[in-house]
Amino acid sequence: MKYGYFDDKNKEYVIERPDTPYPWINYLGSEEFFGLISNTAGGYSFYKDASKRRLTRYRYNNVPTDAGGRYYYIYENGSYFSPGWAPQKSELDSYECRHGMGYTVIKSEKNDLKIEMKFFVPQGDNTELHQIKIKNLSQKKRKLKLFSFLEFCLYDAEDDMTNFQRNFNTGEVEVDGSTIYHKTEYRERRNHYTFFTVNQKISGFDTDRESFLGLYNSFAEPQVLEAGKSNDSIAHGWSPIASHFLEVELEAGEEKELIFQLGYIENKDEEKWESPGVINKDKAEKLMEKYNSTAKVEKAFDQLNQHWEKLLSSFSLEHSDPKLERMVNTWNQYQNMVTYNLARSASYFESGISRGIGFRDSNQDLLGSAHLIPERVKQRIKDLAVTQFEDGSAFHQYQPLTKKGNDKIGSGFNDDPLWLIFAVAAYIKETGDYSILEAEVPFNSDKKATIFDHLEASFMHVVNNLGPHDLPLIGHADWNDCLNLSAFSEKPGESFQTVSNKDDSSAESVMIAGMFLTAGPDFVHLAEKVGENGLAKKARTELEKMKKAVNKAGRDEEWFLRAYDYYGDKVGAKGNQYAEIFIEPQGFCIMGGLGLEDGFAEKTLNSVNQRLNSEHGLMILDPTIKEYQINLGEVSSYPPGYKENGAIFCHNNPWVMIAETIIGNGDRAFEYYSKIAPAYREKISDLHRTEPYVYSQMIAGQDAASFGEAKNSWLTGTAAWNFVAITQWILGIRPEFEGLKIDPCIPEDWNGFKVQRKFRGSKFEIEVKNPEHVSKGVKEIFVEGEKIEGQILKDFDKGPVKVEVIMG
Ligand code: BGC
Ligand code: NOJ
């Protein structure tokens, strides 16, 4: 069952009823000011860092779900309703929510009133705009009251939820005209405040939550709405909020428009105050002035749309399958941008306080955004590199506000270093800009280094940390955070990853070996490029050694082993009680070139197909683990079928898709692609539950009671990797160091497709034709009518370049 539809032309998903199977969300903002918004206007806003600079409050895991947001209430003659449905939930005569690129519009009708609320963050400013239109559809004059509502967070989101002995005393606000200023802690060490304003004269306000709601009322029944007037309350401690009270008169058929604005301001120490105790409002007033009319807001909205138009024009596909087009052209790229911006911080599954930017996560995210925002990708690479240690290991996470590594989790995830090579290689393949290798970025110790030095440290970290079978030591974990082979956790609440009670010089990861072999050749190329020929030679030798080690100790009979545990026993081997096969090394070892000469790759991928394939995608392992296994760690803590214990972990499915394209099996690659791509699952939204326009991290596996149900939408490496799989390997438009390679591997029944691809200053208009209905193989390529040698398009410094590709 569906709950809406894709409006492809406008790049929107249109939700037709408010009670979606889970709140279906969108993100506002793409620079420094961000908001998360549900289809009923729930959610919250923050500046740069969802944990450290949270501007408005939200209640995770509340009953009912999705509590806290940008709420509006319309009052008339003793009754009231919420035009976004939440929180008051009266039945609306019509409802529609359009989630678009960086904006959300909710339209509804009730009692002969038509309300439209558009939410977005304009480019270049730290502010969120709510453009509210109210139209009187009736024949009579109406006198309405409109109440706005949002609740401030006291900036540090975790402290805000826990430290009540202090926080119930610190809250402070100021009200000036139609503007409510939130200035908690501004009197001491904060030099920032938040404001919420409306571009019209108000008849009243509230800034104290209890005065607005009543102590025993929910958001659905504020006492102010019961009374039909505000209390003009000033918050002293407790919970500061912002609510405006406006009287709106509408003639028959008349429409009025209000612009609300939530803004964030920073002042220098010496410019904090206007007079003792009164905050300096200069910057706030300028910001308000900038967006205080419909014309100004509409202009900003146009600019936002142009920004997205331009971004998404970097890659666009014409194909007979609209589902594929909407994934590739719009939603997958949009999700790539969101994961670039938010990493794993704020979604409905990530509360915005636990993780900041992950070394592993963000490096992988860059694979999906290098073509969109190369300059910002370059900066992110540098920010990540600073948190790397001289021995190549890296802080697993850092906070975006401080850019400092997170001591609590530390380092020791032995896949981390390699992801930096993936990210830098992707950046250079996209841009051709090798100068990044010379960029000076110190190690975490402050030791001077170039980006190339960082890559060398990454590569050598693997070489210097090999185990008994000459395979890479796994450390706390590799990509699979839950395969904890060097830590035996016995106490509830302990971190499965970081409890250190076993020495970590025995457990080894075949997956890291596969990653090493995948990233290694790129490292060799880069070493040669910077003239480090000796190092390049050494690296080649190490790669050969690793290849031998995997072929000797990393294979089971029909697939690649997953690991060796602390005792030296095989993990992911036939005959094991549980988890005989894991997905990760199968994709990665083949990407790393293993098993291609002796048919082992085919055999492996057939095993994957037999053992892991399901109606809803490829499961991460089989059979699922039925009891807690201390030697395997968190993976066995999940009930069978969930998360790392046998769910369809959408992040690693594309590794197998890519492996299938490497052996030329386009039908299977695309079968796997379309099983998990959300647009293909839209028709089962009631089962899938999360948004049909973005990937979720996981879909419950065959052994779960809720087989097919997705969780953890939005912030997942799934986005970047599926984009890589479909665009670079299935459609086969692949940036390489030498240029843009064209090497499709598609289902045999496709006739072809067209792609427009911006690449290093050129714009290629590529038409792929498949007259012989093959899966793989390029017979001829014509550039501007002329046949070229090979499959690589070099950069052309001119307008659209027509490319014709004949498969066969
Ligand atoms: C989850 C993993 C996640 C990790 C992050 C685990 O509980 O299962 O998917 O990567 O937490 O720390
Ligand atoms: C989610 C984490 O963000 C990611 O780093 C990890 O690789 C996967 N889970 C698998 O455990």
PDB file of C-alpha atoms in Angstrom, residues 442-630:
ATOM      1  CA  PRO A 442      48.875  17.620  10.469  1.00  0.00           C
ATOM      2  CA  PHE A 443      48.289  14.360  12.251  1.00  0.00           C
ATOM      3  CA  ASN A 444      46.320  14.440  15.466  1.00  0.00           C
ATOM      4  CA  SER A 445      49.647  14.784  17.277  1.00  0.00           C
ATOM      5  CA  ASP A 446      50.167  18.074  15.388  1.00  0.00           C
ATOM      6  CA  LYS A 447      53.024  16.532  13.471  1.00  0.00           C
ATOM      7  CA  LYS A 448      53.262  18.169  10.069  1.00  0.00           C
ATOM      8  CA  ALA A 449      52.110  16.000   7.184  1.00  0.00           C
ATOM      9  CA  THR A 450      50.630  16.084   3.717  1.00  0.00           C
ATOM     10  CA  ILE A 451      47.498  14.239   2.691  1.00  0.00           C
ATOM     11  CA  PHE A 452      49.748  11.786   0.904  1.00  0.00           C
ATOM     12  CA  ASP A 453      51.543  11.123   4.202  1.00  0.00           C
ATOM     13  CA  HIS A 454      48.161  10.316   5.683  1.00  0.00           C
ATOM     14  CA  LEU A 455      47.446   7.836   2.916  1.00  0.00           C
ATOM     15  CA  GLU A 456      50.799   6.212   3.443  1.00  0.00           C
ATOM     16  CA  ALA A 457      50.046   5.917   7.159  1.00  0.00           C
ATOM     17  CA  SER A 458      46.669   4.366   6.289  1.00  0.00           C
ATOM     18  CA  PHE A 459      48.188   1.805   3.964  1.00  0.00           C
ATOM     19  CA  MET A 460      51.009   0.986   6.369  1.00  0.00           C
ATOM     20  CA  HIS A 461      48.615   0.596   9.249  1.00  0.00           C
ATOM     21  CA  VAL A 462      47.347  -2.567   7.607  1.00  0.00           C
ATOM     22  CA  VAL A 463      50.835  -3.772   6.732  1.00  0.00           C
ATOM     23  CA  ASN A 464      52.006  -3.177  10.294  1.00  0.00           C
ATOM     24  CA  ASN A 465      49.052  -4.900  11.906  1.00  0.00           C
ATOM     25  CA  LEU A 466      48.894  -8.383  10.489  1.00  0.00           C
ATOM     26  CA  GLY A 467      47.860 -11.454  12.434  1.00  0.00           C
ATOM     27  CA  PRO A 468      48.847 -15.115  12.552  1.00  0.00           C
ATOM     28  CA  HIS A 469      47.577 -15.832   9.013  1.00  0.00           C
ATOM     29  CA  ASP A 470      49.141 -12.659   7.616  1.00  0.00           C
ATOM     30  CA  LEU A 471      45.650 -11.213   7.396  1.00  0.00           C
ATOM     31  CA  PRO A 472      44.796  -7.784   8.834  1.00  0.00           C
ATOM     32  CA  LEU A 473      44.057  -7.664  12.544  1.00  0.00           C
ATOM     33  CA  ILE A 474      40.492  -6.580  13.131  1.00  0.00           C
ATOM     34  CA  GLY A 475      40.920  -4.505  16.307  1.00  0.00           C
ATOM     35  CA  HIS A 476      37.646  -3.415  17.915  1.00  0.00           C
ATOM     36  CA  ALA A 477      35.787  -4.160  14.689  1.00  0.00           C
ATOM     37  CA  ASP A 478      35.977  -3.591  10.965  1.00  0.00           C
ATOM     38  CA  TRP A 479      33.095  -2.217   8.892  1.00  0.00           C
ATOM     39  CA  ASN A 480      30.793  -4.489  10.856  1.00  0.00           C
ATOM     40  CA  ASP A 481      30.768  -2.699  14.189  1.00  0.00           C
ATOM     41  CA  CYS A 482      29.140  -5.704  15.747  1.00  0.00           C
ATOM     42  CA  LEU A 483      31.715  -8.336  14.941  1.00  0.00           C
ATOM     43  CA  ASN A 484      33.787  -7.837  18.063  1.00  0.00           C
ATOM     44  CA  LEU A 485      36.396 -10.512  18.079  1.00  0.00           C
ATOM     45  CA  SER A 486      38.956  -8.952  20.393  1.00  0.00           C
ATOM     46  CA  ALA A 487      36.619  -7.950  23.189  1.00  0.00           C
ATOM     47  CA  PHE A 488      34.549 -10.367  25.248  1.00  0.00           C
ATOM     48  CA  SER A 489      31.778  -8.440  26.867  1.00  0.00           C
ATOM     49  CA  GLU A 490      29.996  -9.919  29.856  1.00  0.00           C
ATOM     50  CA  LYS A 491      28.387  -6.965  31.564  1.00  0.00           C
ATOM     51  CA  PRO A 492      25.180  -5.343  30.324  1.00  0.00           C
ATOM     52  CA  GLY A 493      25.677  -1.794  29.188  1.00  0.00           C
ATOM     53  CA  GLU A 494      29.353  -2.251  28.424  1.00  0.00           C
ATOM     54  CA  SER A 495      30.473  -1.137  24.991  1.00  0.00           C
ATOM     55  CA  PHE A 496      30.851  -4.267  22.897  1.00  0.00           C
ATOM     56  CA  GLN A 497      33.505  -2.503  20.888  1.00  0.00           C
ATOM     57  CA  THR A 498      35.734  -0.806  23.381  1.00  0.00           C
ATOM     58  CA  VAL A 499      35.733  -3.036  26.422  1.00  0.00           C
ATOM     59  CA  SER A 500      39.306  -4.201  26.319  1.00  0.00           C
ATOM     60  CA  ASN A 501      39.807  -7.491  28.006  1.00  0.00           C
ATOM     61  CA  LYS A 502      41.439  -9.540  25.290  1.00  0.00           C
ATOM     62  CA  ASP A 503      44.589  -8.716  23.482  1.00  0.00           C
ATOM     63  CA  ASP A 504      43.943  -7.785  19.919  1.00  0.00           C
ATOM     64  CA  SER A 505      46.839  -9.471  18.227  1.00  0.00           C
ATOM     65  CA  SER A 506      45.028 -12.560  17.061  1.00  0.00           C
ATOM     66  CA  ALA A 507      41.582 -11.872  15.553  1.00  0.00           C
ATOM     67  CA  GLU A 508      41.833 -11.135  11.837  1.00  0.00           C
ATOM     68  CA  SER A 509      39.483  -9.763   9.206  1.00  0.00           C
ATOM     69  CA  VAL A 510      39.203 -11.055   5.662  1.00  0.00           C
ATOM     70  CA  MET A 511      37.038  -8.081   4.889  1.00  0.00           C
ATOM     71  CA  ILE A 512      39.851  -5.638   5.660  1.00  0.00           C
ATOM     72  CA  ALA A 513      42.049  -7.753   3.404  1.00  0.00           C
ATOM     73  CA  GLY A 514      39.501  -7.281   0.612  1.00  0.00           C
ATOM     74  CA  MET A 515      39.366  -3.553   1.265  1.00  0.00           C
ATOM     75  CA  PHE A 516      43.155  -3.382   1.225  1.00  0.00           C
ATOM     76  CA  LEU A 517      43.261  -5.084  -2.135  1.00  0.00           C
ATOM     77  CA  THR A 518      40.541  -2.786  -3.464  1.00  0.00           C
ATOM     78  CA  ALA A 519      42.127   0.468  -2.301  1.00  0.00           C
ATOM     79  CA  GLY A 520      45.730  -0.703  -2.696  1.00  0.00           C
ATOM     80  CA  PRO A 521      46.122  -0.245  -6.459  1.00  0.00           C
ATOM     81  CA  ASP A 522      44.857   3.338  -6.123  1.00  0.00           C
ATOM     82  CA  PHE A 523      47.432   3.946  -3.418  1.00  0.00           C
ATOM     83  CA  VAL A 524      50.172   2.602  -5.679  1.00  0.00           C
ATOM     84  CA  HIS A 525      49.045   4.942  -8.455  1.00  0.00           C
ATOM     85  CA  LEU A 526      49.082   7.925  -6.090  1.00  0.00           C
ATOM     86  CA  ALA A 527      52.501   7.018  -4.721  1.00  0.00           C
ATOM     87  CA  GLU A 528      53.876   6.964  -8.253  1.00  0.00           C
ATOM     88  CA  LYS A 529      52.187  10.241  -8.973  1.00  0.00           C
ATOM     89  CA  VAL A 530      54.024  11.964  -6.121  1.00  0.00           C
ATOM     90  CA  GLY A 531      57.283  10.332  -7.156  1.00  0.00           C
ATOM     91  CA  GLU A 532      57.420   7.841  -4.292  1.00  0.00           C
ATOM     92  CA  ASN A 533      58.458   4.987  -6.559  1.00  0.00           C
ATOM     93  CA  GLY A 534      60.172   2.989  -3.857  1.00  0.00           C
ATOM     94  CA  LEU A 535      57.080   3.105  -1.738  1.00  0.00           C
ATOM     95  CA  ALA A 536      54.908   2.186  -4.721  1.00  0.00           C
ATOM     96  CA  LYS A 537      57.062  -0.871  -5.303  1.00  0.00           C
ATOM     97  CA  LYS A 538      56.885  -1.865  -1.673  1.00  0.00           C
ATOM     98  CA  ALA A 539      53.115  -1.388  -1.718  1.00  0.00           C
ATOM     99  CA  ARG A 540      52.829  -3.678  -4.733  1.00  0.00           C
ATOM    100  CA  THR A 541      54.754  -6.345  -2.899  1.00  0.00           C
ATOM    101  CA  GLU A 542      52.478  -5.997   0.122  1.00  0.00           C
ATOM    102  CA  LEU A 543      49.433  -6.321  -2.103  1.00  0.00           C
ATOM    103  CA  GLU A 544      50.828  -9.497  -3.626  1.00  0.00           C
ATOM    104  CA  LYS A 545      51.465 -10.869  -0.173  1.00  0.00           C
ATOM    105  CA  MET A 546      47.953 -10.054   0.927  1.00  0.00           C
ATOM    106  CA  LYS A 547      46.521 -11.714  -2.140  1.00  0.00           C
ATOM    107  CA  LYS A 548      48.435 -14.849  -1.307  1.00  0.00           C
ATOM    108  CA  ALA A 549      47.375 -14.690   2.324  1.00  0.00           C
ATOM    109  CA  VAL A 550      43.695 -14.506   1.395  1.00  0.00           C
ATOM    110  CA  ASN A 551      43.980 -17.232  -1.193  1.00  0.00           C
ATOM    111  CA  LYS A 552      45.680 -19.412   1.363  1.00  0.00           C
ATOM    112  CA  ALA A 553      43.803 -18.655   4.546  1.00  0.00           C
ATOM    113  CA  GLY A 554      40.850 -16.493   3.587  1.00  0.00           C
ATOM    114  CA  ARG A 555      38.792 -18.892   1.515  1.00  0.00           C
ATOM    115  CA  ASP A 556      36.273 -21.451   2.545  1.00  0.00           C
ATOM    116  CA  GLU A 557      35.181 -24.022  -0.036  1.00  0.00           C
ATOM    117  CA  GLU A 558      32.469 -21.955  -1.642  1.00  0.00           C
ATOM    118  CA  TRP A 559      32.962 -18.422  -0.418  1.00  0.00           C
ATOM    119  CA  PHE A 560      35.392 -16.170   1.383  1.00  0.00           C
ATOM    120  CA  LEU A 561      35.771 -16.561   5.128  1.00  0.00           C
ATOM    121  CA  ARG A 562      34.776 -13.622   7.232  1.00  0.00           C
ATOM    122  CA  ALA A 563      37.490 -13.633   9.877  1.00  0.00           C
ATOM    123  CA  TYR A 564      39.509 -15.559  12.410  1.00  0.00           C
ATOM    124  CA  ASP A 565      38.384 -15.114  15.974  1.00  0.00           C
ATOM    125  CA  TYR A 566      40.451 -14.607  19.082  1.00  0.00           C
ATOM    126  CA  TYR A 567      41.154 -18.333  19.350  1.00  0.00           C
ATOM    127  CA  GLY A 568      42.138 -18.587  15.710  1.00  0.00           C
ATOM    128  CA  ASP A 569      38.886 -20.310  14.734  1.00  0.00           C
ATOM    129  CA  LYS A 570      37.240 -19.556  11.433  1.00  0.00           C
ATOM    130  CA  VAL A 571      34.315 -17.132  11.353  1.00  0.00           C
ATOM    131  CA  GLY A 572      31.967 -17.430   8.391  1.00  0.00           C
ATOM    132  CA  ALA A 573      32.893 -20.994   7.490  1.00  0.00           C
ATOM    133  CA  LYS A 574      30.792 -23.927   6.397  1.00  0.00           C
ATOM    134  CA  GLY A 575      30.016 -26.215   9.272  1.00  0.00           C
ATOM    135  CA  ASN A 576      29.960 -23.462  11.879  1.00  0.00           C
ATOM    136  CA  GLN A 577      26.870 -23.621  14.020  1.00  0.00           C
ATOM    137  CA  TYR A 578      25.772 -20.110  13.064  1.00  0.00           C
ATOM    138  CA  ALA A 579      26.774 -17.527  10.499  1.00  0.00           C
ATOM    139  CA  GLU A 580      28.416 -19.887   8.059  1.00  0.00           C
ATOM    140  CA  ILE A 581      28.511 -17.125   5.476  1.00  0.00           C
ATOM    141  CA  PHE A 582      28.811 -13.354   5.834  1.00  0.00           C
ATOM    142  CA  ILE A 583      28.211 -10.966   2.979  1.00  0.00           C
ATOM    143  CA  GLU A 584      30.980  -8.394   3.474  1.00  0.00           C
ATOM    144  CA  PRO A 585      34.106 -10.239   2.308  1.00  0.00           C
ATOM    145  CA  GLN A 586      32.293 -11.681  -0.711  1.00  0.00           C
ATOM    146  CA  GLY A 587      31.767  -8.255  -2.244  1.00  0.00           C
ATOM    147  CA  PHE A 588      35.055  -6.791  -1.134  1.00  0.00           C
ATOM    148  CA  CYS A 589      37.372  -9.649  -2.041  1.00  0.00           C
ATOM    149  CA  ILE A 590      35.964  -9.697  -5.558  1.00  0.00           C
ATOM    150  CA  MET A 591      36.247  -5.911  -5.819  1.00  0.00           C
ATOM    151  CA  GLY A 592      39.840  -6.450  -4.733  1.00  0.00           C
ATOM    152  CA  GLY A 593      40.356  -8.715  -7.729  1.00  0.00           C
ATOM    153  CA  LEU A 594      40.325 -12.048  -5.943  1.00  0.00           C
ATOM    154  CA  GLY A 595      38.818 -15.217  -7.376  1.00  0.00           C
ATOM    155  CA  LEU A 596      38.620 -13.822 -10.906  1.00  0.00           C
ATOM    156  CA  GLU A 597      41.085 -16.231 -12.446  1.00  0.00           C
ATOM    157  CA  ASP A 598      39.874 -19.556 -11.151  1.00  0.00           C
ATOM    158  CA  GLY A 599      36.096 -19.217 -11.100  1.00  0.00           C
ATOM    159  CA  PHE A 600      36.020 -18.726  -7.345  1.00  0.00           C
ATOM    160  CA  ALA A 601      34.325 -15.343  -7.752  1.00  0.00           C
ATOM    161  CA  GLU A 602      31.437 -16.972  -9.659  1.00  0.00           C
ATOM    162  CA  LYS A 603      31.215 -19.735  -7.119  1.00  0.00           C
ATOM    163  CA  THR A 604      31.184 -17.212  -4.285  1.00  0.00           C
ATOM    164  CA  LEU A 605      28.489 -15.100  -5.881  1.00  0.00           C
ATOM    165  CA  ASN A 606      26.362 -18.167  -6.509  1.00  0.00           C
ATOM    166  CA  SER A 607      26.705 -19.009  -2.835  1.00  0.00           C
ATOM    167  CA  VAL A 608      25.630 -15.498  -1.942  1.00  0.00           C
ATOM    168  CA  ASN A 609      22.638 -15.918  -4.194  1.00  0.00           C
ATOM    169  CA  GLN A 610      21.677 -19.241  -2.650  1.00  0.00           C
ATOM    170  CA  ARG A 611      22.365 -18.445   0.952  1.00  0.00           C
ATOM    171  CA  LEU A 612      21.707 -14.729   1.379  1.00  0.00           C
ATOM    172  CA  ASN A 613      19.221 -13.648  -1.257  1.00  0.00           C
ATOM    173  CA  SER A 614      15.648 -13.023  -0.154  1.00  0.00           C
ATOM    174  CA  GLU A 615      12.516 -11.348  -1.408  1.00  0.00           C
ATOM    175  CA  HIS A 616      13.630  -8.107   0.264  1.00  0.00           C
ATOM    176  CA  GLY A 617      17.328  -8.136  -0.542  1.00  0.00           C
ATOM    177  CA  LEU A 618      20.578  -9.784   0.493  1.00  0.00           C
ATOM    178  CA  MET A 619      20.920 -10.690   4.139  1.00  0.00           C
ATOM    179  CA  ILE A 620      24.148  -9.998   5.951  1.00  0.00           C
ATOM    180  CA  LEU A 621      24.714 -13.548   7.163  1.00  0.00           C
ATOM    181  CA  ASP A 622      23.246 -17.026   7.296  1.00  0.00           C
ATOM    182  CA  PRO A 623      22.176 -18.798   9.405  1.00  0.00           C
ATOM    183  CA  THR A 624      21.321 -16.185  11.986  1.00  0.00           C
ATOM    184  CA  ILE A 625      22.874 -16.497  15.429  1.00  0.00           C
ATOM    185  CA  LYS A 626      20.442 -17.829  17.950  1.00  0.00           C
ATOM    186  CA  GLU A 627      22.270 -17.246  21.253  1.00  0.00           C
ATOM    187  CA  TYR A 628      24.750 -14.727  22.552  1.00  0.00           C
ATOM    188  CA  GLN A 629      28.268 -15.747  21.527  1.00  0.00           C
ATOM    189  CA  ILE A 630      30.857 -13.969  23.573  1.00  0.00           C
TER     190      ILE A 630
END
